[in-house]
Amino acid sequence: MALSKDQIASRYGTALFGFAQDQDCLEQLHREVAVLLTVLQENPDFLNMLSDPVLDKDEKRHVLDSVIGQFSTEMQGFLRLLLEYKRFDAVIDILQNFNSHYDRLKKIAHGKAISAVKLSDEQLQKVSQAYADKYGLQELQLTNEVKPEILGGLILQVGDRRIDGSIQTKLEQIRTQLTAK
Amino acid sequence: MSIKSEEISSLIKKQLEHYDDKLNIDEVGTVTYVGDGIARAHGLNNVLSNELVQFANGSYGIAQNLESNDVGIIILGRFDDIREGDQVKRTGRIMEVPVGDALIGRVVNPLGQPVDGLGEIKTDKTRPIETQAPGVMDRQSVKDPLQTGIKAIDALVPIGRGQRELIIGDRKTGKTSLAIDTIINQKGQDVICIYVAIGQKESTVRRQVRTLKRFGAMDYTIVVTAGPSEAAPMLYIAPYAGTAMGEEFMYNGKDVLVVFDDLSKQAVAYREISLLLRRPPGREAYPGDVFYLHSRLLERSAKLSDKLGGGSMTALPFIETQAGDISAYIPTNVISITDGQIFLESDLFFAGTRPAIDAGASVSRVGGDAQIKAMKKVAGTLRVDLASYNELKSFAQFGSDLDQATQARLNRGRRTVEVLKQPLHKPLSVDKQVLILYALTHGYLDSIPVADIQRYEDELDAYFNSNYNDLLEHIRHTGDLPDEKKMNQALKDFTDGFSTSNK
């Protein structure tokens, strides 16, 4: 049975993470992964080309080598390995899996703060600090999303946890309470 | 009449005072697939198996499959407005249904919501639909009879309170009628009945409810129905919901009769769910735990120990066979779980033997202890009589020169079959049953033509009612036969006076 993308991501991601820890270059790799992720997401054609099964392997290897010169040798080796094993189509999932391992180790979480009006950086900082203190995290990295239809308040979504303090939800609750017998 | 606006605002104000302004902290996941009554969701990492989850449209679901990347959920209720990308949140509860006295006389769906248009059900008691069955020390052996009012059952395959007796047969062999008659006969017996219709046509359910009403049986009956147009999850949970409603009464010391009509449709619904949830199919494409599906359900029917109040729940599960094949997967499973089976045969049904009970293949493993003494005495030889009759019947068709003993046995057999016939919705009380069977086994019917037996029975009832009520009373109260001399004398008097119809 073919491996699912999740399974591939988990195996390669765990391997890369373990390798980085063994080689003592975790921080370095983490920075490189972040760069790589933005580059790959901005250039989907590049990714498509490298994961295309029709193109010649050596040619793809040449293209890859010409791009990754500035990365560390560890990262270069890893990317070549992915190409060799024809797993380049899963590279984004793999890197994200690596990131989740990293976050777990460093007690970092990523989340979304949904508000009706745009929040200032200072406000975001306060919210994430409060959340991080409450749930024992080192750091919470929040992105702000503006949704006028929630009217007011704040919805905080971190992983599976959703803290809903929006006016819209409160009105909805009042509605159900008033209409319930 | 006018409503003042101040009154309304003060009312709303009062309601708002109780409004609990708390932050909602939910654990949510995202729907990645929805269809056919099931959904898969990404996230929900801490959800527990069988936990209730709520979708964005308000529908509830039960978490079934917990996999590494997603959760398989069966949806209870509307799923046509759940979309991919919707949020689904944990509730931290497990599925419960309303229970209690308020449900009696009502027709509800498997979620306990009324479907009979008689208004809301006012009860604040609920019970989880899945609970652990009572253990070894919580039980006692079955000892009280559950009179079905059907001669063939009460005499040959007696059912005790707390027993699980399978009713099995092809389609259109009178399975449902058997159950309805049994429910009708519980009138005044202090037994709460629960009729769970799984995948039965809505029109059929409607007709059964009307029949129950006509005989006053809805006064102590709850009907749980999951029609064929409902999604498979509703059919799957229906028997568990019915059992939960019964447990409330059982644990309060009452006697309950629960009828599952029928479990083969529930197994099919479960197969559908399991295949959609991508569980590996096994024999006949049923999942591996289809045995557990029925065993954990039927195990919850029990006779509780006196310490727990001595309540009982009798289960009559139905299985529909295809062309009489009782060796298919689901029938063999349920046969091995139950304490016996009543086998209904279509050949008998079409030959006019109704109820079409195959006495040879039907057994009751524990009910014998629950039979009253009088019935034990008169019904003791019945099974053997029928067996030898069936054996001789085919043989006798070839030759006419039969010796006296064989003739007598054939005669007795023909009359036994005739006596065990019973018209629809006419359950018979146990004393009357004992009376006619006594007459049969003591040879009073041997001289009566077979065609006259039905009339003989009716007239015998009337005769004893007016002249020998004390004898019937004796059977009812002591459970034993009255003085045989008196009995014989009364029967002799009646039989002598009975005029056979001219041919």
Coordinates of N, CA, C and O in Angstrom, one line a residue, chain A residues 4 6-7 134-135 154 157 159-166 169-171 173-174 177-181, chain B residues 11-12 15-29 42-46 69 87 120:
Chain A
S4 N 0.7 7.3 2.8 CA -0.1 8.6 2.6 C 0.9 9.7 2.8 O 2.0 9.6 3.3
D6 N 0.8 12.1 4.8 CA 1.0 12.4 6.2 C 2.1 11.5 6.7 O 2.9 11.9 7.5
Q7 N 2.0 10.2 6.3 CA 3.0 9.2 6.8 C 4.4 9.6 6.3 O 5.4 9.5 7.1
K134 N -0.6 31.2 30.6 CA -1.7 30.3 31.1 C -1.4 28.9 30.7 O -1.7 28.0 31.5
Y135 N -1.0 28.6 29.5 CA -0.8 27.2 29.1 C 0.6 26.7 29.1 O 1.0 25.7 28.5
L154 N -12.8 39.0 20.8 CA -11.7 38.3 20.2 C -11.9 36.8 20.1 O -12.4 36.2 21.1
Q157 N -7.5 31.2 18.2 CA -7.5 29.8 17.8 C -6.0 29.3 17.8 O -5.2 29.8 17.0
G159 N -4.0 25.8 17.6 CA -4.1 24.3 17.5 C -5.5 24.0 17.5 O -6.3 24.5 16.8
D160 N -5.9 23.0 18.3 CA -7.3 22.6 18.4 C -8.1 23.4 19.4 O -9.3 23.2 19.5
R161 N -7.4 24.3 20.1 CA -8.2 25.0 21.1 C -8.7 26.3 20.6 O -8.0 27.0 19.9
R162 N -9.9 26.6 20.9 CA -10.5 27.8 20.4 C -11.2 28.5 21.5 O -12.1 28.0 22.2
I163 N -10.7 29.7 21.8 CA -11.2 30.5 22.9 C -12.1 31.6 22.2 O -11.5 32.5 21.5
D164 N -13.3 31.5 22.5 CA -14.3 32.4 21.7 C -14.8 33.5 22.7 O -15.7 33.2 23.5
G165 N -14.4 34.7 22.5 CA -15.0 35.8 23.3 C -15.6 36.8 22.4 O -15.5 38.0 22.7
S166 N -16.1 36.4 21.3 CA -16.6 37.4 20.3 C -18.1 37.8 20.7 O -18.8 37.0 21.3
T169 N -20.8 35.4 19.0 CA -21.1 34.2 19.7 C -22.0 34.4 21.0 O -22.9 33.7 21.3
K170 N -21.7 35.5 21.6 CA -22.4 35.8 22.9 C -23.9 36.1 22.5 O -24.8 35.7 23.2
L171 N -24.1 36.9 21.4 CA -25.4 37.2 21.0 C -26.2 35.9 20.6 O -27.3 35.7 20.9
Q173 N -25.6 33.0 21.8 CA -26.0 32.2 23.0 C -27.2 32.8 23.7 O -28.0 32.1 24.2
I174 N -27.3 34.2 23.7 CA -28.4 34.8 24.3 C -29.7 34.4 23.5 O -30.7 34.1 24.0
Q177 N -30.7 30.9 24.4 CA -31.2 30.9 25.7 C -32.6 31.5 25.8 O -33.5 30.9 26.5
L178 N -32.9 32.5 25.0 CA -34.2 33.1 25.0 C -35.2 32.3 24.3 O -36.4 32.3 24.7
T179 N -34.8 31.6 23.2 CA -35.8 30.9 22.5 C -36.0 29.5 23.1 O -37.0 28.8 22.8
A180 N -35.1 29.0 23.9 CA -35.2 27.7 24.5 C -36.3 27.8 25.6 O -36.4 28.8 26.2
K181 N -37.1 26.7 25.7 CA -38.2 26.7 26.7 C -37.6 26.4 28.0 O -36.8 25.6 28.2
Chain B
L11 N -39.5 40.4 31.2 CA -39.2 39.0 31.1 C -37.9 38.7 30.5 O -37.1 37.8 31.0
I12 N -37.6 39.4 29.4 CA -36.3 39.2 28.8 C -35.1 39.6 29.8 O -34.1 38.9 29.9
Q15 N -34.6 36.8 32.1 CA -33.8 35.7 31.5 C -32.4 36.1 31.3 O -31.5 35.2 31.5
L16 N -32.1 37.3 31.0 CA -30.7 37.7 30.7 C -29.9 37.7 32.0 O -28.7 37.6 32.0
E17 N -30.6 37.9 33.2 CA -29.9 37.9 34.4 C -29.2 36.5 34.6 O -28.2 36.5 35.3
H18 N -29.8 35.5 34.1 CA -29.2 34.2 34.3 C -28.2 33.9 33.2 O -27.6 32.8 33.2
Y19 N -28.0 34.8 32.3 CA -27.0 34.6 31.2 C -25.6 34.5 31.8 O -25.2 35.4 32.5
D20 N -25.0 33.5 31.5 CA -23.7 33.2 32.0 C -22.6 33.7 31.1 O -22.4 33.1 30.0
D21 N -22.0 34.8 31.5 CA -21.0 35.3 30.5 C -19.7 34.7 30.7 O -18.8 35.2 31.4
K22 N -19.5 33.6 30.1 CA -18.2 32.9 30.3 C -17.6 32.8 28.9 O -18.2 32.8 27.9
L23 N -16.3 32.7 28.9 CA -15.5 32.5 27.7 C -15.8 31.1 27.2 O -15.7 30.2 28.1
N24 N -16.0 30.9 26.0 CA -16.1 29.6 25.5 C -14.7 29.1 25.1 O -14.1 29.6 24.2
I25 N -14.3 28.1 25.8 CA -13.0 27.4 25.4 C -13.3 26.1 24.9 O -13.8 25.2 25.6
D26 N -13.2 25.9 23.6 CA -13.6 24.7 22.9 C -12.4 24.0 22.3 O -11.5 24.7 21.9
E27 N -12.5 22.7 22.2 CA -11.5 22.0 21.3 C -12.2 21.8 20.0 O -13.2 21.1 20.0
V28 N -11.6 22.2 19.0 CA -12.3 22.1 17.7 C -11.4 21.4 16.7 O -10.2 21.3 16.8
G29 N -12.1 20.9 15.6 CA -11.5 20.3 14.5 C -12.1 20.8 13.2 O -13.1 21.5 13.3
H42 N -10.4 16.8 10.8 CA -8.9 16.9 11.2 C -8.9 17.7 12.5 O -9.7 18.5 12.7
G43 N -7.9 17.3 13.3 CA -7.8 18.0 14.6 C -8.5 17.2 15.6 O -8.5 16.0 15.6
L44 N -9.2 17.8 16.6 CA -9.8 17.1 17.7 C -8.9 16.1 18.4 O -9.3 15.0 18.6
N45 N -7.7 16.5 18.7 CA -6.7 15.6 19.1 C -7.0 14.8 20.4 O -6.6 13.7 20.6
N46 N -7.8 15.5 21.3 CA -8.0 14.9 22.6 C -9.4 14.2 22.7 O -9.8 13.8 23.8
N69 N -4.5 10.9 12.0 CA -4.7 12.2 11.4 C -6.1 12.7 11.4 O -6.3 13.9 11.3
Q87 N -16.4 23.9 11.3 CA -15.7 23.5 12.5 C -16.6 22.5 13.3 O -17.8 22.5 13.2
E120 N -44.0 18.4 23.4 CA -42.7 18.0 24.0 C -42.8 17.1 25.1 O -43.9 16.9 25.8

